[in-house]
Short mmCIF file of C-alpha atoms and ligand atoms in Angstrom, two decimals:
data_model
loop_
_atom_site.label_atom_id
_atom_site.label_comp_id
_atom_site.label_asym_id
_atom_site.label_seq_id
_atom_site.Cartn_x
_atom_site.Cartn_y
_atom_site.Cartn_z
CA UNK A 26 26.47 -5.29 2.33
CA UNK A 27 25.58 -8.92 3.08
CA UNK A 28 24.95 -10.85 -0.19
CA UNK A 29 22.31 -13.54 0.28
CA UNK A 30 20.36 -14.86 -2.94
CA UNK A 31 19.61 -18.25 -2.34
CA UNK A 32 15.95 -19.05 -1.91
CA UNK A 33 14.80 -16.18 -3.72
CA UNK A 34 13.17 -16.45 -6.89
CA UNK A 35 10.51 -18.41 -8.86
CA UNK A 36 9.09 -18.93 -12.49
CA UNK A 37 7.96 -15.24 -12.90
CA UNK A 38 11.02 -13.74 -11.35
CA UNK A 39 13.30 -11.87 -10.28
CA UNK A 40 14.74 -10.78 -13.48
CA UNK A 41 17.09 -8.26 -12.32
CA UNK A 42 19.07 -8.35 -8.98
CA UNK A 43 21.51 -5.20 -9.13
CA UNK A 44 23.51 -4.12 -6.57
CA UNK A 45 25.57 -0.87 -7.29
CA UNK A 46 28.36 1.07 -5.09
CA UNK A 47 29.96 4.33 -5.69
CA UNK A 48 32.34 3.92 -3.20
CA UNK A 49 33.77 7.78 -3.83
CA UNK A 50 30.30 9.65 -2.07
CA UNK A 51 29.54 6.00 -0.28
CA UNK A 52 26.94 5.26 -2.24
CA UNK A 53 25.92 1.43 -1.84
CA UNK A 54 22.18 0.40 -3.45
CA UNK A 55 20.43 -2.59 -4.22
CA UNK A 56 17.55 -2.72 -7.66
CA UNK A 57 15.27 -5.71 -7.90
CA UNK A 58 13.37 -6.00 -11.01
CA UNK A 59 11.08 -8.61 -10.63
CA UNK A 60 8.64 -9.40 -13.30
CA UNK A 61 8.10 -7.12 -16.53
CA UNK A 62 5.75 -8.82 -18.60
CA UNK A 63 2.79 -6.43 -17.95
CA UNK A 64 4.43 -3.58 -19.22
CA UNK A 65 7.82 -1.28 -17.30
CA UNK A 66 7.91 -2.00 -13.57
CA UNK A 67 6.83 0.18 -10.99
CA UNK A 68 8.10 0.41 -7.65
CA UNK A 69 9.36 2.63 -4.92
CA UNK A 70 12.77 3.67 -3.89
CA UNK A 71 13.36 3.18 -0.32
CA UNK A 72 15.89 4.41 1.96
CA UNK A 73 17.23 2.93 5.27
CA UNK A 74 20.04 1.92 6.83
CA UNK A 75 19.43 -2.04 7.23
CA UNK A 76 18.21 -3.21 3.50
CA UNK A 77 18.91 -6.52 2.77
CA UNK A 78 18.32 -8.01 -1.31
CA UNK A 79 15.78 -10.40 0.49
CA UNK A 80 13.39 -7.47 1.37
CA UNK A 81 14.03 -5.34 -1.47
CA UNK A 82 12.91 -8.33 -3.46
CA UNK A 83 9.84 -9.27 -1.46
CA UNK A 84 8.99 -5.35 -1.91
CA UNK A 85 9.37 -5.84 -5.62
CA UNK A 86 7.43 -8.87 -6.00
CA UNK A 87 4.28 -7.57 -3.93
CA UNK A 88 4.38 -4.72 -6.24
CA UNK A 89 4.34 -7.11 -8.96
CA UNK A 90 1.29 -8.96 -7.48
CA UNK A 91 -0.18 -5.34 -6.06
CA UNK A 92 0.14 -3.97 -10.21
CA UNK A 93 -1.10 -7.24 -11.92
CA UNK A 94 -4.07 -7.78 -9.72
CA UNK A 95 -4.70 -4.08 -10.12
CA UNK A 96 -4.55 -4.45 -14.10
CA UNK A 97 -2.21 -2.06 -14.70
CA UNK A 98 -0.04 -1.97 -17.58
CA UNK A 99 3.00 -2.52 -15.82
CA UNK A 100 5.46 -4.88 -13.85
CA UNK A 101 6.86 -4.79 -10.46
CA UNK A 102 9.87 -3.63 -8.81
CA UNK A 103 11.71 -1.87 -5.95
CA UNK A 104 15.23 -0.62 -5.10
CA UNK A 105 16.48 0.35 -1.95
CA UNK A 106 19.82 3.14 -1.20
CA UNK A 107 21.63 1.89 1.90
CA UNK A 108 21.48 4.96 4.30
CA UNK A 109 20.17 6.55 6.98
CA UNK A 110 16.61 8.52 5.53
CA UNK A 111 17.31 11.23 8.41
CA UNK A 112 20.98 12.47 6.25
CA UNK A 113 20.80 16.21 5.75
CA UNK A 114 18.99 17.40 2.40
CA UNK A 115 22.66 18.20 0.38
CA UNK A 116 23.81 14.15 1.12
CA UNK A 117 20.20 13.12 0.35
CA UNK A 118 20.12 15.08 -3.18
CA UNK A 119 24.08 13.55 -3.52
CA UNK A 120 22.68 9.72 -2.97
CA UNK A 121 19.62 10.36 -4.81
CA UNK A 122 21.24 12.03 -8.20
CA UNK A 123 24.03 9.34 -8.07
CA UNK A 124 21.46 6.58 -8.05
CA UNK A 125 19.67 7.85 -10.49
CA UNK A 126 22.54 8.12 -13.04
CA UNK A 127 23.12 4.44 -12.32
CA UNK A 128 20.04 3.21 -13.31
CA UNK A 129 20.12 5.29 -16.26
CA UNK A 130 19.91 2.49 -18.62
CA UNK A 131 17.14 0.07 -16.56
CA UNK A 132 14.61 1.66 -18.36
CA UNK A 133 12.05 -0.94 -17.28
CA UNK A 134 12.18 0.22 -13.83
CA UNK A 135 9.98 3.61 -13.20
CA UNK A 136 11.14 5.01 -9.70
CA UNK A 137 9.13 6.49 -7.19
CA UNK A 138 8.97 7.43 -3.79
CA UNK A 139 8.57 4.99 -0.75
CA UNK A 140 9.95 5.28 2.89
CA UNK A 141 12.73 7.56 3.51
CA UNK A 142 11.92 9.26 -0.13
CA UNK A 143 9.38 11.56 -0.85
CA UNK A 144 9.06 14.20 -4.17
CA UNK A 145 11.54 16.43 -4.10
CA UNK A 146 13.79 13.09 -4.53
CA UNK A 147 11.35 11.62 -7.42
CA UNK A 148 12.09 15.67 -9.07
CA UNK A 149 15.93 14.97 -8.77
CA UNK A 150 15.53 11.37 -10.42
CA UNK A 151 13.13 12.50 -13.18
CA UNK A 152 15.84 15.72 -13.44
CA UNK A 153 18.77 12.91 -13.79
CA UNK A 154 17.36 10.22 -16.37
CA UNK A 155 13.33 11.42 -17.05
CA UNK A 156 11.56 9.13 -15.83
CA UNK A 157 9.62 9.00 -11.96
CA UNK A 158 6.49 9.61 -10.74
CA UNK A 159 5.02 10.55 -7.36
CA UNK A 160 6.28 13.93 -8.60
CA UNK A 161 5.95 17.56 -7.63
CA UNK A 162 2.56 18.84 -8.80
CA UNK A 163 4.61 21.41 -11.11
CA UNK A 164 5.87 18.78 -12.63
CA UNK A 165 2.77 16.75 -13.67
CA UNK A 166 2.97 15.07 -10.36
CA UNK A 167 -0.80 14.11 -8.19
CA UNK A 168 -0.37 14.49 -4.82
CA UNK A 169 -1.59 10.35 -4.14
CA UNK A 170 -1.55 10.91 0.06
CA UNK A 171 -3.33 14.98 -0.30
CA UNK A 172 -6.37 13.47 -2.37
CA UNK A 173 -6.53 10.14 -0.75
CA UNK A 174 -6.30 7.68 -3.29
CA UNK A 175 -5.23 5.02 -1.34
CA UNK A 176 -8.24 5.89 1.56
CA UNK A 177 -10.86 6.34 -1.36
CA UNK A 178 -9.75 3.00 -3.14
CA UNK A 179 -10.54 0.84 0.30
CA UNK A 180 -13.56 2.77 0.81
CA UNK A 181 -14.79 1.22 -2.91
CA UNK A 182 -13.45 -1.90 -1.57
CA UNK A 183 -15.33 -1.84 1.76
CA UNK A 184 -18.34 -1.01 -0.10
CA UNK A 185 -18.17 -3.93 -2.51
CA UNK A 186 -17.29 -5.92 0.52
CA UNK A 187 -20.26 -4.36 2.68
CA UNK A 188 -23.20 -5.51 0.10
CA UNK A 189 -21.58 -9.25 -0.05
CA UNK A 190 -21.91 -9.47 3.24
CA UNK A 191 -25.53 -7.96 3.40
CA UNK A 192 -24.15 -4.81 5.25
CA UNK A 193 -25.67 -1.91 3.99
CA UNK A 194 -22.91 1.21 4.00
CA UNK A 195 -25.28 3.71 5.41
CA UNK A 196 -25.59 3.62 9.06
CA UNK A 197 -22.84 0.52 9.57
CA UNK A 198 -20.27 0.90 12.15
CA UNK A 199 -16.61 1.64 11.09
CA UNK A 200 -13.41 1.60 13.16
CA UNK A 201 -10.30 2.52 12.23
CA UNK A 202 -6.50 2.04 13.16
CA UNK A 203 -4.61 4.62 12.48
CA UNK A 204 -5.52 7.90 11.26
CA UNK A 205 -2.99 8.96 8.58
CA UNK A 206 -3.28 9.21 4.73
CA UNK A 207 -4.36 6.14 4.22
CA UNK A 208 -7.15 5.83 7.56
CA UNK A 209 -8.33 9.30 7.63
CA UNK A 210 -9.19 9.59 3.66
CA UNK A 211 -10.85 5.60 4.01
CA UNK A 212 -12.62 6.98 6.81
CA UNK A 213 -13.57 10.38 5.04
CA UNK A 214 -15.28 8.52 1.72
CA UNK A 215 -16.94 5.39 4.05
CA UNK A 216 -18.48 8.80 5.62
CA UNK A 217 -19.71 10.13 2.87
CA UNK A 218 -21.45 7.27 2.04
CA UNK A 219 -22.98 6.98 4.78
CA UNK A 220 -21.05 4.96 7.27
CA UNK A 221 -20.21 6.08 11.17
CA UNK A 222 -16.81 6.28 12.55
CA UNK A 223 -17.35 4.51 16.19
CA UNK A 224 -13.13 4.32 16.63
CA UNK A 225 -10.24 5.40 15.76
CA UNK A 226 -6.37 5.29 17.00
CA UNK A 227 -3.10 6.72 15.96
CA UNK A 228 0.33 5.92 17.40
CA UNK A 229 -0.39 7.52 20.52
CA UNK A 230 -3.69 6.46 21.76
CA UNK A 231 -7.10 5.61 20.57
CA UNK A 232 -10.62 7.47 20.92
CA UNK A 233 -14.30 5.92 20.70
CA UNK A 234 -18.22 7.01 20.30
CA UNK A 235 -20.79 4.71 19.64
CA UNK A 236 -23.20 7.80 18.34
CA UNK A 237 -20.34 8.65 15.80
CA UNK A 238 -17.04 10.92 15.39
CA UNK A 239 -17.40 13.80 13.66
CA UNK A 240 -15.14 12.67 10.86
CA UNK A 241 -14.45 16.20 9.65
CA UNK A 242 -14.08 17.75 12.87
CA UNK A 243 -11.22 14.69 13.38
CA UNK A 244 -9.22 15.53 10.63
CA UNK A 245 -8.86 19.08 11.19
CA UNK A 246 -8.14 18.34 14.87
CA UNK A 247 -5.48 15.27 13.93
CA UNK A 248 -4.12 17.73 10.97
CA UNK A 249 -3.04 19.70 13.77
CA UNK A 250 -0.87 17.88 14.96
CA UNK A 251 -2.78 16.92 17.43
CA UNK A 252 -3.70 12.65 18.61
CA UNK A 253 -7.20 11.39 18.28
CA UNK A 254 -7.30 10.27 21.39
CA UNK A 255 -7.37 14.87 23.07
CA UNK A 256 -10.28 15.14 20.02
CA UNK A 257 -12.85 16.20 22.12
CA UNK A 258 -16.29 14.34 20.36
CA UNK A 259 -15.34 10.86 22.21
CA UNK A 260 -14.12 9.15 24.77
CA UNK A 261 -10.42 8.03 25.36
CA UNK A 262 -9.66 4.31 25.31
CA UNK A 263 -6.67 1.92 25.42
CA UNK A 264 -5.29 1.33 21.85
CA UNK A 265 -5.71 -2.17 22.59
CA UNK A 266 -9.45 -2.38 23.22
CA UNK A 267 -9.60 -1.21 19.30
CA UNK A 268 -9.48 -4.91 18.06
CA UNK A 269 -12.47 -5.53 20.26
CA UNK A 270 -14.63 -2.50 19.55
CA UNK A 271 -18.68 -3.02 18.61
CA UNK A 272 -18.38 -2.29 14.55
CA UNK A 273 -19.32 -4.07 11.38
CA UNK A 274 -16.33 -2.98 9.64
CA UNK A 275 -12.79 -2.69 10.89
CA UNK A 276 -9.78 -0.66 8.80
CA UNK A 277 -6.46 -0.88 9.80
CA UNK A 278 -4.22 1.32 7.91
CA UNK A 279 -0.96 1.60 10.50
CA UNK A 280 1.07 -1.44 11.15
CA UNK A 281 2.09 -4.84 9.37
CA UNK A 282 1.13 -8.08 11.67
CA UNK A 283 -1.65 -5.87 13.87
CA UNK A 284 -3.87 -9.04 13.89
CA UNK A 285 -2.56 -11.89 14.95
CA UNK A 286 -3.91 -15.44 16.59
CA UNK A 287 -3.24 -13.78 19.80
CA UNK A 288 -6.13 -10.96 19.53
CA UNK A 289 -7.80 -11.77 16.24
CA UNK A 290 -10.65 -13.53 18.46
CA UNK A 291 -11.61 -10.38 20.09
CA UNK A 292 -13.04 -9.16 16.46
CA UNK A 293 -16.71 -8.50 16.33
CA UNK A 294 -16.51 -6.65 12.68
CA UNK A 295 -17.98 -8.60 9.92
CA UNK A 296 -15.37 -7.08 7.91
CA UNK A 297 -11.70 -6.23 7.50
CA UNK A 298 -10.43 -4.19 5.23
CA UNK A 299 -6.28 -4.02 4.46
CA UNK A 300 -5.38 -0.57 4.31
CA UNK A 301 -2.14 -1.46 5.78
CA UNK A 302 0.47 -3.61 3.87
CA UNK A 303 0.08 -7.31 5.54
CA UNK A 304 -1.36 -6.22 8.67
CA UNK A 305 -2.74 -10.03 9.69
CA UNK A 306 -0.79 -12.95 10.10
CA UNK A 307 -1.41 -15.84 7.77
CA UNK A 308 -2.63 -17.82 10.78
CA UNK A 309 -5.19 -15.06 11.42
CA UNK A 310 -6.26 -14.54 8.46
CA UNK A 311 -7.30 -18.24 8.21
CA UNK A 312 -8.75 -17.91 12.04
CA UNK A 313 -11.03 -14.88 10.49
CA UNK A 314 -12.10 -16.65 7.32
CA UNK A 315 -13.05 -19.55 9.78
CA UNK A 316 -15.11 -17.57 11.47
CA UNK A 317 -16.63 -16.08 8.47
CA UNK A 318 -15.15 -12.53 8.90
CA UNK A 319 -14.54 -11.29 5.15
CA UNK A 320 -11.20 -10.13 4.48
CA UNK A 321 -10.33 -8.16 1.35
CA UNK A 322 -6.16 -8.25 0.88
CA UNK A 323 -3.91 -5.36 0.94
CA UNK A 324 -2.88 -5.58 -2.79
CA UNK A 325 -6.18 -5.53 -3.61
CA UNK A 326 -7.61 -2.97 -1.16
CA UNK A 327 -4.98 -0.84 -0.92
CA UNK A 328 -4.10 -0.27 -4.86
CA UNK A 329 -5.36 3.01 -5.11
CA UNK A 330 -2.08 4.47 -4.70
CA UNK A 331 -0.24 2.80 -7.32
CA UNK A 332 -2.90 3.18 -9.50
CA UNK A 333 -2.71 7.19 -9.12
CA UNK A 334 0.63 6.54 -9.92
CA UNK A 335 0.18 4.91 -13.21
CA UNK A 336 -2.43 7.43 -14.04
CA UNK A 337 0.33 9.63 -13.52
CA UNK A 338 2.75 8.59 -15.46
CA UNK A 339 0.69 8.14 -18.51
CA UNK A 340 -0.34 11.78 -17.87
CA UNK A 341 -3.79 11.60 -16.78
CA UNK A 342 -5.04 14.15 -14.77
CA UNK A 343 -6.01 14.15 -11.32
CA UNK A 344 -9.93 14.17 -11.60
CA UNK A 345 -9.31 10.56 -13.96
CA UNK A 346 -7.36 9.78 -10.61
CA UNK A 347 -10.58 8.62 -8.93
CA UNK A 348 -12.58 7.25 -12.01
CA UNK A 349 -10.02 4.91 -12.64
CA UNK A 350 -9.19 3.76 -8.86
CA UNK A 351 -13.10 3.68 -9.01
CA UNK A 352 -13.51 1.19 -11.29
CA UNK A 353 -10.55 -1.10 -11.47
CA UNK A 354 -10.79 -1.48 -7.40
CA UNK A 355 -14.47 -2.29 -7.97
CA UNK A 356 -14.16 -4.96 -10.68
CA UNK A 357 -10.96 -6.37 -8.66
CA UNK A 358 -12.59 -6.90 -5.48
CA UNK A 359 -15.49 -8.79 -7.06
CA UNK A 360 -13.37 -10.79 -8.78
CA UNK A 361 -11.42 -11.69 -5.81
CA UNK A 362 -14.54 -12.46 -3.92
CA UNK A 363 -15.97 -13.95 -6.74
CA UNK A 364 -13.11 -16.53 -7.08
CA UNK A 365 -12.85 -16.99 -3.45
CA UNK A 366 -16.61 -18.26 -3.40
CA UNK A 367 -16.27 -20.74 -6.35
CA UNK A 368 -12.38 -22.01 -5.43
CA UNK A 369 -13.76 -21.92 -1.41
CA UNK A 370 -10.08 -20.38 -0.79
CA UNK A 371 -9.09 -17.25 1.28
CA UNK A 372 -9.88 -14.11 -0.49
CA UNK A 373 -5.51 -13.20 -0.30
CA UNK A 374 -5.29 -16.94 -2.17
CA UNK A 375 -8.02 -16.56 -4.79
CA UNK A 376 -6.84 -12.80 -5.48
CA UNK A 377 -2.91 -14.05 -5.78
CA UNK A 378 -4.25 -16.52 -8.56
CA UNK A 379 -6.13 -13.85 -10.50
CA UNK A 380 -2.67 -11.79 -10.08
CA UNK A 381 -0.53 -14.75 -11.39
CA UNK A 382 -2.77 -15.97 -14.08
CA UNK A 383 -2.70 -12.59 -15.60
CA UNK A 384 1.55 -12.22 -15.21
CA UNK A 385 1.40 -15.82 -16.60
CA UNK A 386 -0.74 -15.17 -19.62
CA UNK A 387 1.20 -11.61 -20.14
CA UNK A 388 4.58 -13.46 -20.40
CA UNK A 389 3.09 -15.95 -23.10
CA UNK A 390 3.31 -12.77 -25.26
CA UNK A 391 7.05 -12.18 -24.78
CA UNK A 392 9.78 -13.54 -26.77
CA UNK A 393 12.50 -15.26 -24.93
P1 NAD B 9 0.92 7.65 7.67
O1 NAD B 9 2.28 7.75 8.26
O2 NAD B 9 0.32 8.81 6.97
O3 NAD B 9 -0.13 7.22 8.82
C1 NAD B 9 0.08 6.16 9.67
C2 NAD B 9 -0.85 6.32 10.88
O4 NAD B 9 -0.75 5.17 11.70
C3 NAD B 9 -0.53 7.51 11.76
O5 NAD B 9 -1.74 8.12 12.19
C4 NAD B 9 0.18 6.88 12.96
O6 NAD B 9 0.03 7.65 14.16
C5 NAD B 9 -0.59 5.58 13.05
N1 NAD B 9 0.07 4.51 13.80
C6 NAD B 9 1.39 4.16 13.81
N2 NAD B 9 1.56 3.12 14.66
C7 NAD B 9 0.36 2.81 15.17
C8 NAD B 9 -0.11 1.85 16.08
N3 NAD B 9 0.73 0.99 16.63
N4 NAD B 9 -1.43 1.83 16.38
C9 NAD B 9 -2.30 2.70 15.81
N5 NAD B 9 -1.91 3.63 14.94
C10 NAD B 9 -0.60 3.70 14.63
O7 NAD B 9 0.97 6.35 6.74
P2 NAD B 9 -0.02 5.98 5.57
O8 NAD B 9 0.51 6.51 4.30
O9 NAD B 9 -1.41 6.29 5.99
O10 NAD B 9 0.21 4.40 5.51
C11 NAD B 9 -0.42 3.53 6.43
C12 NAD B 9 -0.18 2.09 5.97
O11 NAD B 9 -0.73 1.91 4.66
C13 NAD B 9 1.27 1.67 5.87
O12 NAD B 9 1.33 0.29 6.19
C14 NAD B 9 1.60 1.85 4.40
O13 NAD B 9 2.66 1.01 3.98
C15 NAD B 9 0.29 1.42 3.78
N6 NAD B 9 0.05 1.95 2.43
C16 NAD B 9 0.03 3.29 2.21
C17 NAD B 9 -0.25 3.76 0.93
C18 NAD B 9 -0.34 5.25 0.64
O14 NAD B 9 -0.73 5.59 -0.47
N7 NAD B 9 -0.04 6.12 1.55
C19 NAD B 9 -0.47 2.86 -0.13
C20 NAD B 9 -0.47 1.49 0.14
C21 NAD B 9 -0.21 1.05 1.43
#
């Protein structure tokens, strides 16, 4: 493992670097617990081969941004267990117990699942030391990807953004990239209120029709197995032309660093949503902002999840799941815009203040 700390770190954190090894099963882990003056830290436990303590803590501190701006009652933070996600289930289980026994005593960190991890490896950790979430349903767990809490918190979003731009929802044009948890549910609730799918692409192709996709009809057909692009209600087009497409408000929810100085001119949306984590450059989000397209930021837009999470864990139940993403993504994004207006900075800026200020003002109420 190649230890590299300099450069990382500033007045709110890390607080916590840890990196364990259990050399007998080859267990070899890194824990970054960045800020916990909001309340225990939340943050997912990813696995890969190629984690460095630089990403792990960038991971932790967006959570702590993602948590604060969402006003939850909790801190940020993310591990990572060095190995392959593709091991067989017995080696997985092996890594994933052993972990957990290690972080037994970090009690401000509250695991859950991330890339590579999923909930039968939150059951094993809660089994271990009793605390996760992202469980099992049978074990209090709400399934955040089956009732699209991510999707329905950037649909509030887009709707907040939509009538500060003088868009009005029903009968705007929406395209979307990438039709997953997180596009197909924002593309599901922006349909129910009224919007019309004109595009939509997945990893292996992209689909379009100006009259609307049946946005029903496309889920069934993509839960299937099958790609957008063979759903028969539209015509097949280059994943490419996507950036370009005739809509007022664009969604990606696939890839980080999808718009980029290089395309981000094609754009005729008046809108851009983040579903995805970071999925515009810094430069284009400035080019976009310049050009007066409104962009509301992942951590803002895309909270939903981690807010089902929280709900979660303070054993809510799943029909409080949507009230709460409801109205916390709904105050949040008007603040952000709000903030943006009067400061005449970026929406990501303006909604990175609100996030600090309030991990600021929380850690004025902790001794030292
Ligand atoms: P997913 O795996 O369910 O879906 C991803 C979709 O993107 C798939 O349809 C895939 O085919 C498509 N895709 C992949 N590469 C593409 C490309 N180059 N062009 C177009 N489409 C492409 O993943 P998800 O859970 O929907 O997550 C999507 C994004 O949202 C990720 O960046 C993730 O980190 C972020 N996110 C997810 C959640 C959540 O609750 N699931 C929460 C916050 C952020």
């Amino acid at each position: 493992m190649e230890i590299k700390i300099h450069n990382i770190g500033d007045n709110i954190g890390p607080e916590k670097i840890l990196l364990l090894r259990q050399p007998r099963i080859g267990l070899e882990a890194i824990v970054v617990v960045d800020n916990v003056a909001c309340g225990p830290a939340i943050g997912g436990v990813r696995m890969a081969p190629d984690l460095t303590i630089d990403e792990v803590y960038r991971l932790a501190r967006a959570m702590t941004l993602k948590n604060a701006a969402a006003g939850l009652p909790h801190g940020g933070a993310k591990s990572g267990i060095i190995a392959d996600p593709a091991c067989s289930r017995e080696q997985k289980e092996i890594l994933v117990r052993t972990f957990a026994r290690m972080i037994r005593e970090l009690t401000e960190y509250i695991p859950g699942p991330d890339m590579g991890t999923n909930e039968e490896c939150m059951a094993w950790v809660k089994d271990e030391i009793g605390r996760a979430i992202g469980l099992p349903r049978v074990l209090g767990g709400i399934p955040l990807d089956e009732i699209g809490a991510t999707g329905f918190g950037v649909a509030v979003a887009a709707e907040v953004a939509a009538s500060e731009v003088g868009i009005p929802l029903k009968g705007s044009h929406l395209a979307v990239q990438g039709f997953g948890a997180v596009g197909m549910h924002a593309a599901k609730f922006l349909g129910k209120r009224g919007a019309i799918l004109v595009a939509v692409s997945d990893s292996r192709g992209a689909i379009q029709n100006q009259n609307g996709l049946d946005i029903d009809a496309l889920i069934k057909h993509k839960k299937k197995g099958s790609p957008v692009q063979t759903f028969p209600g539209g015509q097949a087009m280059d994943s490419d032309e996507l950036v370009g497409i005739k809509c007022d408000i664009w969604i990606p929810a696939a890839r980080p660093d999808v718009l980029t100085e290089n395309n981000v001119d094609q754009l005729k949306a008046r809108l851009v949503i983040h579903g995805a984590n970071i999925p515009a450059t810094e430069t284009a989000e400035q080019l976009m902002h310049k050009r007066g397209i409104l962009n509301i930021p992942d951590f803002i837009a895309n909270a939903g999840g981690v807010i089902c999470a929280a709900v979660e864990y303070h054993g809510g139940s799943e029909s409080q799941v949507m009230e709460t993403i409801e109205e916390k993504i709904r105050t949040n994004t008007l603040e952000t815009l709000e903030r943006s207006k009067k400061e005449n900075m970026l929406p990501r800026e303006a909604a990175a203040k609100m996030a600090y200020s309030r991990i600021k003002k929380a850690m004025t109420y902790r001794g030292t």
